[in-house]
XYZ file of C-alpha atoms in Angstrom:
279
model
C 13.956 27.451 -0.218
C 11.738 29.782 -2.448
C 11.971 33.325 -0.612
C 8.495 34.347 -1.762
C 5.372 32.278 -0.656
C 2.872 30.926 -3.231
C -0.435 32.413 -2.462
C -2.150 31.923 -5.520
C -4.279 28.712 -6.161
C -4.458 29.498 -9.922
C -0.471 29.718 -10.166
C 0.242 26.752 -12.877
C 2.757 25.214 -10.185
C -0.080 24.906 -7.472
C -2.442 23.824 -10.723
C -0.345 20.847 -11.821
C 0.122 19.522 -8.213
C -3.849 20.000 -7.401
C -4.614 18.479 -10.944
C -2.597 14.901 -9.531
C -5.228 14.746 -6.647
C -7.121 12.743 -10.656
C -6.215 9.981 -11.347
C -6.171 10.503 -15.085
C -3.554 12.845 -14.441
C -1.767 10.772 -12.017
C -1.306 8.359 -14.979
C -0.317 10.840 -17.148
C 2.367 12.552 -15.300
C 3.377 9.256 -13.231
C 3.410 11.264 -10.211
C 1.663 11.667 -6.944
C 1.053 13.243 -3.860
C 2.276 12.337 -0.874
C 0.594 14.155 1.963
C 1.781 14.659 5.598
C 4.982 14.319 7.114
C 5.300 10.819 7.639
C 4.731 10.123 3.697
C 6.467 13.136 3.140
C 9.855 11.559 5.310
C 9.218 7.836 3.502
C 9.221 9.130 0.315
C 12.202 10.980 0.660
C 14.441 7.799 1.768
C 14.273 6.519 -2.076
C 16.476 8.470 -4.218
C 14.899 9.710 -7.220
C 10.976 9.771 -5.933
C 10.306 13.644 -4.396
C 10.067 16.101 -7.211
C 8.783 18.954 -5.264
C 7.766 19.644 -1.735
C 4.901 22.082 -0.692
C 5.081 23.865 2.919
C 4.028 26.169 5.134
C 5.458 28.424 7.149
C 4.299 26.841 10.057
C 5.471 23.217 8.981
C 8.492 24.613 8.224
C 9.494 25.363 11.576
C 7.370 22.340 12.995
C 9.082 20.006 10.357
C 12.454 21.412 10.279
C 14.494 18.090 9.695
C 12.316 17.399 7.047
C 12.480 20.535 5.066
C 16.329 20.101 5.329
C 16.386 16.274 4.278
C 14.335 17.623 1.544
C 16.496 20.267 0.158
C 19.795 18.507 1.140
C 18.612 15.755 -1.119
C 18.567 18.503 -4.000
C 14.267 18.677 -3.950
C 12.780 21.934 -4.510
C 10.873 23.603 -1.248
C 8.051 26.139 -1.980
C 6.984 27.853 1.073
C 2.831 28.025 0.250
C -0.012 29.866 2.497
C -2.847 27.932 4.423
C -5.070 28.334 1.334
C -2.859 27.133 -1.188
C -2.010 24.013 1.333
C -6.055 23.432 1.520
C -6.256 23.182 -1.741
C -3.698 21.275 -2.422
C -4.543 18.709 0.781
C -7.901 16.479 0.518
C -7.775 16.086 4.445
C -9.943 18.551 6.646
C -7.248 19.700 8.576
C -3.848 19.882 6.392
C -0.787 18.864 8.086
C 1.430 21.538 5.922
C 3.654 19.556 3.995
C 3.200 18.007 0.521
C 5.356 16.178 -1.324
C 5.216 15.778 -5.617
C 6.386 11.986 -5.815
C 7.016 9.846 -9.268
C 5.603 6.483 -9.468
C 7.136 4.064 -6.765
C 5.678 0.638 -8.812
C 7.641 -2.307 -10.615
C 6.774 -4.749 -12.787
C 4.944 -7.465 -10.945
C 8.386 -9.909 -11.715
C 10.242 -7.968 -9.940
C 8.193 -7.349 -6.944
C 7.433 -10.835 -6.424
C 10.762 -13.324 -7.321
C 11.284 -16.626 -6.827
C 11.882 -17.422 -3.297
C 9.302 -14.287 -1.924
C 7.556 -15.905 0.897
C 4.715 -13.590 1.528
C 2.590 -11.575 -0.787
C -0.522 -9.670 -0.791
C -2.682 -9.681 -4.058
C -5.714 -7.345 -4.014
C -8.359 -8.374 -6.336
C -11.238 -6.113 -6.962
C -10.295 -4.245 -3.494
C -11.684 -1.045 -4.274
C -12.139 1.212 -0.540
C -8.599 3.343 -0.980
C -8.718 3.336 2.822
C -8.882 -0.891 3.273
C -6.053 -0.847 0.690
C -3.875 0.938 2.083
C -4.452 -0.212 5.746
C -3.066 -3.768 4.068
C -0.294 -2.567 2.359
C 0.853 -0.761 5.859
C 0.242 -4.302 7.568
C 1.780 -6.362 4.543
C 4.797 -4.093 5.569
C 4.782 -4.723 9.009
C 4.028 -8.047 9.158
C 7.065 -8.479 6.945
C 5.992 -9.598 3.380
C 7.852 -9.032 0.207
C 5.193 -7.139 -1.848
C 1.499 -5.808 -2.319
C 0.172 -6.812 -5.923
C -2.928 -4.400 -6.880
C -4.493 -6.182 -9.774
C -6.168 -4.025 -12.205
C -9.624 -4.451 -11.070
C -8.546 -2.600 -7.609
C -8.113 0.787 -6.232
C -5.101 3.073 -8.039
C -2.914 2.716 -5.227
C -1.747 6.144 -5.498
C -5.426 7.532 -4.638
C -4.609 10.320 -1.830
C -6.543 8.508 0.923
C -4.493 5.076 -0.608
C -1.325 6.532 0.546
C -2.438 8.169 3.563
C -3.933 4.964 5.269
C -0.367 3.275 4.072
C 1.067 5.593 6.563
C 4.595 5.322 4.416
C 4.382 1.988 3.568
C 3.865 3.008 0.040
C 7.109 3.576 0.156
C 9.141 0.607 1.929
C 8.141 -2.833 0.102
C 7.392 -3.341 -3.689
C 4.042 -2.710 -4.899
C 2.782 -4.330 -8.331
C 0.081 -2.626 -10.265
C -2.126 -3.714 -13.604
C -1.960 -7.126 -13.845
C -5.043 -9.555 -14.159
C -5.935 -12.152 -11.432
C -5.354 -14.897 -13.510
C -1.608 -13.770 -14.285
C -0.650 -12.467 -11.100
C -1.873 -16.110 -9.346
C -0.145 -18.125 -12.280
C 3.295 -15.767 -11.757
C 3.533 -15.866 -7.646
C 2.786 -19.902 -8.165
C 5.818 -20.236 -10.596
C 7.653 -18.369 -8.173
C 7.045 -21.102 -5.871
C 3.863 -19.916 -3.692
C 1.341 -21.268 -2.944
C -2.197 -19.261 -3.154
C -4.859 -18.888 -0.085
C -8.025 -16.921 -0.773
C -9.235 -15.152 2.336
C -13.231 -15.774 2.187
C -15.798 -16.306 4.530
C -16.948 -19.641 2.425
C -13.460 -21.608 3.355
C -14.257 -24.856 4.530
C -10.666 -24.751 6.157
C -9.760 -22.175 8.637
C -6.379 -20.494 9.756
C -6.322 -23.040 12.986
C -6.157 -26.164 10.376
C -4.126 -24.926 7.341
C -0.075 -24.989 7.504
C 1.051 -21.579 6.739
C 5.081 -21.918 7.111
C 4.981 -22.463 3.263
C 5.858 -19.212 1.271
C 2.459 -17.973 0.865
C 0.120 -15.456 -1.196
C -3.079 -14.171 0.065
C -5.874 -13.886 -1.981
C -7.931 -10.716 -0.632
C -11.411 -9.920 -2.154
C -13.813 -7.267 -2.181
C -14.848 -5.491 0.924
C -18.581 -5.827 -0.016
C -18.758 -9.760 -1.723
C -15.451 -11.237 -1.622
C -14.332 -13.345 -4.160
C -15.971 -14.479 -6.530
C -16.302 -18.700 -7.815
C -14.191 -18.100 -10.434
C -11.281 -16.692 -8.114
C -11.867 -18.790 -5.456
C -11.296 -21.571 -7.964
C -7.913 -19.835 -9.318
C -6.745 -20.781 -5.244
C -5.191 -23.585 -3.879
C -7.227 -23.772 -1.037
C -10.330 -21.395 0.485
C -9.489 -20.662 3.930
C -11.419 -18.361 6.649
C -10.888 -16.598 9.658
C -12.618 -18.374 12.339
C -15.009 -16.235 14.506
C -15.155 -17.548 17.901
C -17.533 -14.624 19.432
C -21.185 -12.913 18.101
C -19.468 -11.177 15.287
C -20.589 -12.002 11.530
C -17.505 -11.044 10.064
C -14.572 -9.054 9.706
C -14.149 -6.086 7.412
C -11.306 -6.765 4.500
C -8.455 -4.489 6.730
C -8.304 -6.865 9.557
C -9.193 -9.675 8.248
C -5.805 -9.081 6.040
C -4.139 -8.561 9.271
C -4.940 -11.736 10.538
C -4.021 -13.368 7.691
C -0.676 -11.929 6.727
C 0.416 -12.046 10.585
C -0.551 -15.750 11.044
C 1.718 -16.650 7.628
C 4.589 -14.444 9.098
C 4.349 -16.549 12.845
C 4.155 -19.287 11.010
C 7.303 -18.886 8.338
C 9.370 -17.448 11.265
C 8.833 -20.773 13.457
C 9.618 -22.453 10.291
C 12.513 -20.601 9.919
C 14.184 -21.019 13.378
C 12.984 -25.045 13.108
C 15.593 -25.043 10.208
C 17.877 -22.945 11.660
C 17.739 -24.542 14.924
C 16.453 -28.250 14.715
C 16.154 -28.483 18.387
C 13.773 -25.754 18.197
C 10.014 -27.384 19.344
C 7.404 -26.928 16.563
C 4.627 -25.010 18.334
C-alpha cells in the first residue's frame, strides 16, 4: 500500500486511468476499468488481469479482504481522496474502489469450440447497459460465451461492465467479428442459430431447444434486420400472453438463454438417465 494518498487529478497516474474511461484509449492500452467491488473481486480471480487498484480510505477499511486479495496477488494499491475517486468513477455516487484491468477477450475460436452448447451473439446491440445485463444472464443461465460482433457496444464501456455485475469476468467473451463469420463459425462448431425477433413465426413454446444452441440478439430499437434474420436457422419469438407489446432486448435475452438451458439440462439427464420422463 502507497503511504501517501493521491490527491491530485492532474497526477499522470490518475490521468492514464481517467483517460481509459475512452474507448480509443481503451484500445490502445488494452486495458480497462473495472469499477466497484464486485468487479473489482471478479477481476482479481484471473491471474494476470488487475494492473492497479484505486481506493479510498474509506473502502479500504470497508473492503478490507479485497485490498488484501489485491496486494497478496502482487497488484499495486494507491490509497486516492474522494475527488480523485470521482473522477476516476462515471457513477454518481463512487463505491471507492477501482481496479486497472487488461483485456479479458479471446479469439472468437476459442470462446466458442466445438461441442459449446449455448452462446450469445450480439449483433448491432449497442445500449452498454442491455449488453451487459445479457452477458450477466448468459453467465448465469450457464452458457459457454458472449460473442460481441463488431457492429455492437465495446464491451469494456464502464456502464458495459458495471451492468455485467462480474460476469465480464467468468465466461469467454468474443469481440470484432462480423455476423456473417461469427454465425458460419458457432454452426461449424455444431450449433444451431435462433434469432430472437418479434417477426418469428415460431415461438419458444413450439421450437426444441435441447440442441446446443446460439441466440441471435438484435438491436434494442429494430431488431434484426432481413438479411440477419436470413443468416438464422429459424426466427423464433417470445410469446406475449398479456397487454404488453414487447419486451426490451435484456429480458427478452433472459428468456431466451434460460429456456435453452431448461431445455439442454432435461436433455441432459434424459441421456444420463433414460428413465427420466421428457417434460
Amino acid at each position: 500500500m502507497a503511504g501517501t494518498e493521491l490527491t491530485n487529478i492532474r497526477s499522470p497516474r490518475v490521468k492514464a486511468a481517467r483517460r481509459l474511461t475512452k474507448r480509443a484509449f481503451r484500445d490502445r492500452d488494452r486495458a480497462f476499468l473495472a469499477e466497484g467491488p464486485q468487479a473489482v473481486r471478479e477481476a482479481l480471480t484471473l491471474d494476470g488481469v488487475t494492473v492497479e487498484l484505486f481506493a479510498t480510505a474509506e473502502a479500504e477499511i470497508r473492503h478490507a479482504d479485497i485490498v488484501a486479495a489485491a496486494a497478496a496477488a502482487g497488484v499495486p494499491v494507491f490509497r486516492v481522496s474522494g475527488e480523485v475517486m470521482a473522477e476516476l468513477a462515471q457513477t454518481v455516487t463512487p463505491q471507492g474502489l477501482m481496479g486497472v484491468c487488461r483485456f479479458v477477450h479471446v479469439p472468437l475460436s476459442e470462446a466458442v469450440p466445438s461441442g459449446a452448447r449455448l452462446v450469445a451473439l450480439l449483433a448491432h446491440v449497442r445500449d452498454p447497459g442491455n449488453a451487459g445485463t445479457v452477458l450477466r444472464t448468459a453467465d448465469a443461465a450457464g452458457a459457454d460465451a458472449v460473442v460481441f460482433t463488431d457492429a455492437s457496444v465495446d464491451p469494456y464501456n464502464g456502464k458495459c461492465v458495471r451492468a455485467s455485475a462480474g460476469s465480464l469476468f467468468h465466461l469467454p467473451v468474443a469481440t470484432g467479428s462480423r455476423v456473417e463469420d461469427a454465425v458460419r463459425h458457432v454452426r461449424e462448431a455444431g450449433m444451431r442459430v435462433l434469432a430472437a425477433d418479434g417477426t418469428g413465426k415460431a415461438t419458444l413454446d413450439d421450437v426444441d431447444l435441447g440442441a446446443p444452441t446460439a441466440w441471435l440478439f438484435g438491436n434494442e430499437a429494430w431488431g434484426l434486420p432481413p438479411a440477419l434474420l436470413e443468416l438464422a436457422d429459424e426466427v423464433v419469438r417470445v410469446p406475449i400472453y398479456g397487454r404488453a407489446e414487447s419486451l426490451n432486448l435484456a429480458t427478452a435475452a433472459a428468456v431466451c438463454l434460460y429456456a435453452s438451458a431448461r431445455a439442454q439440462r432435461q436433455t441432459l439427464h434424459r441421456v444420463e438417465d433414460p428413465s427420466t420422463p421428457a417434460v
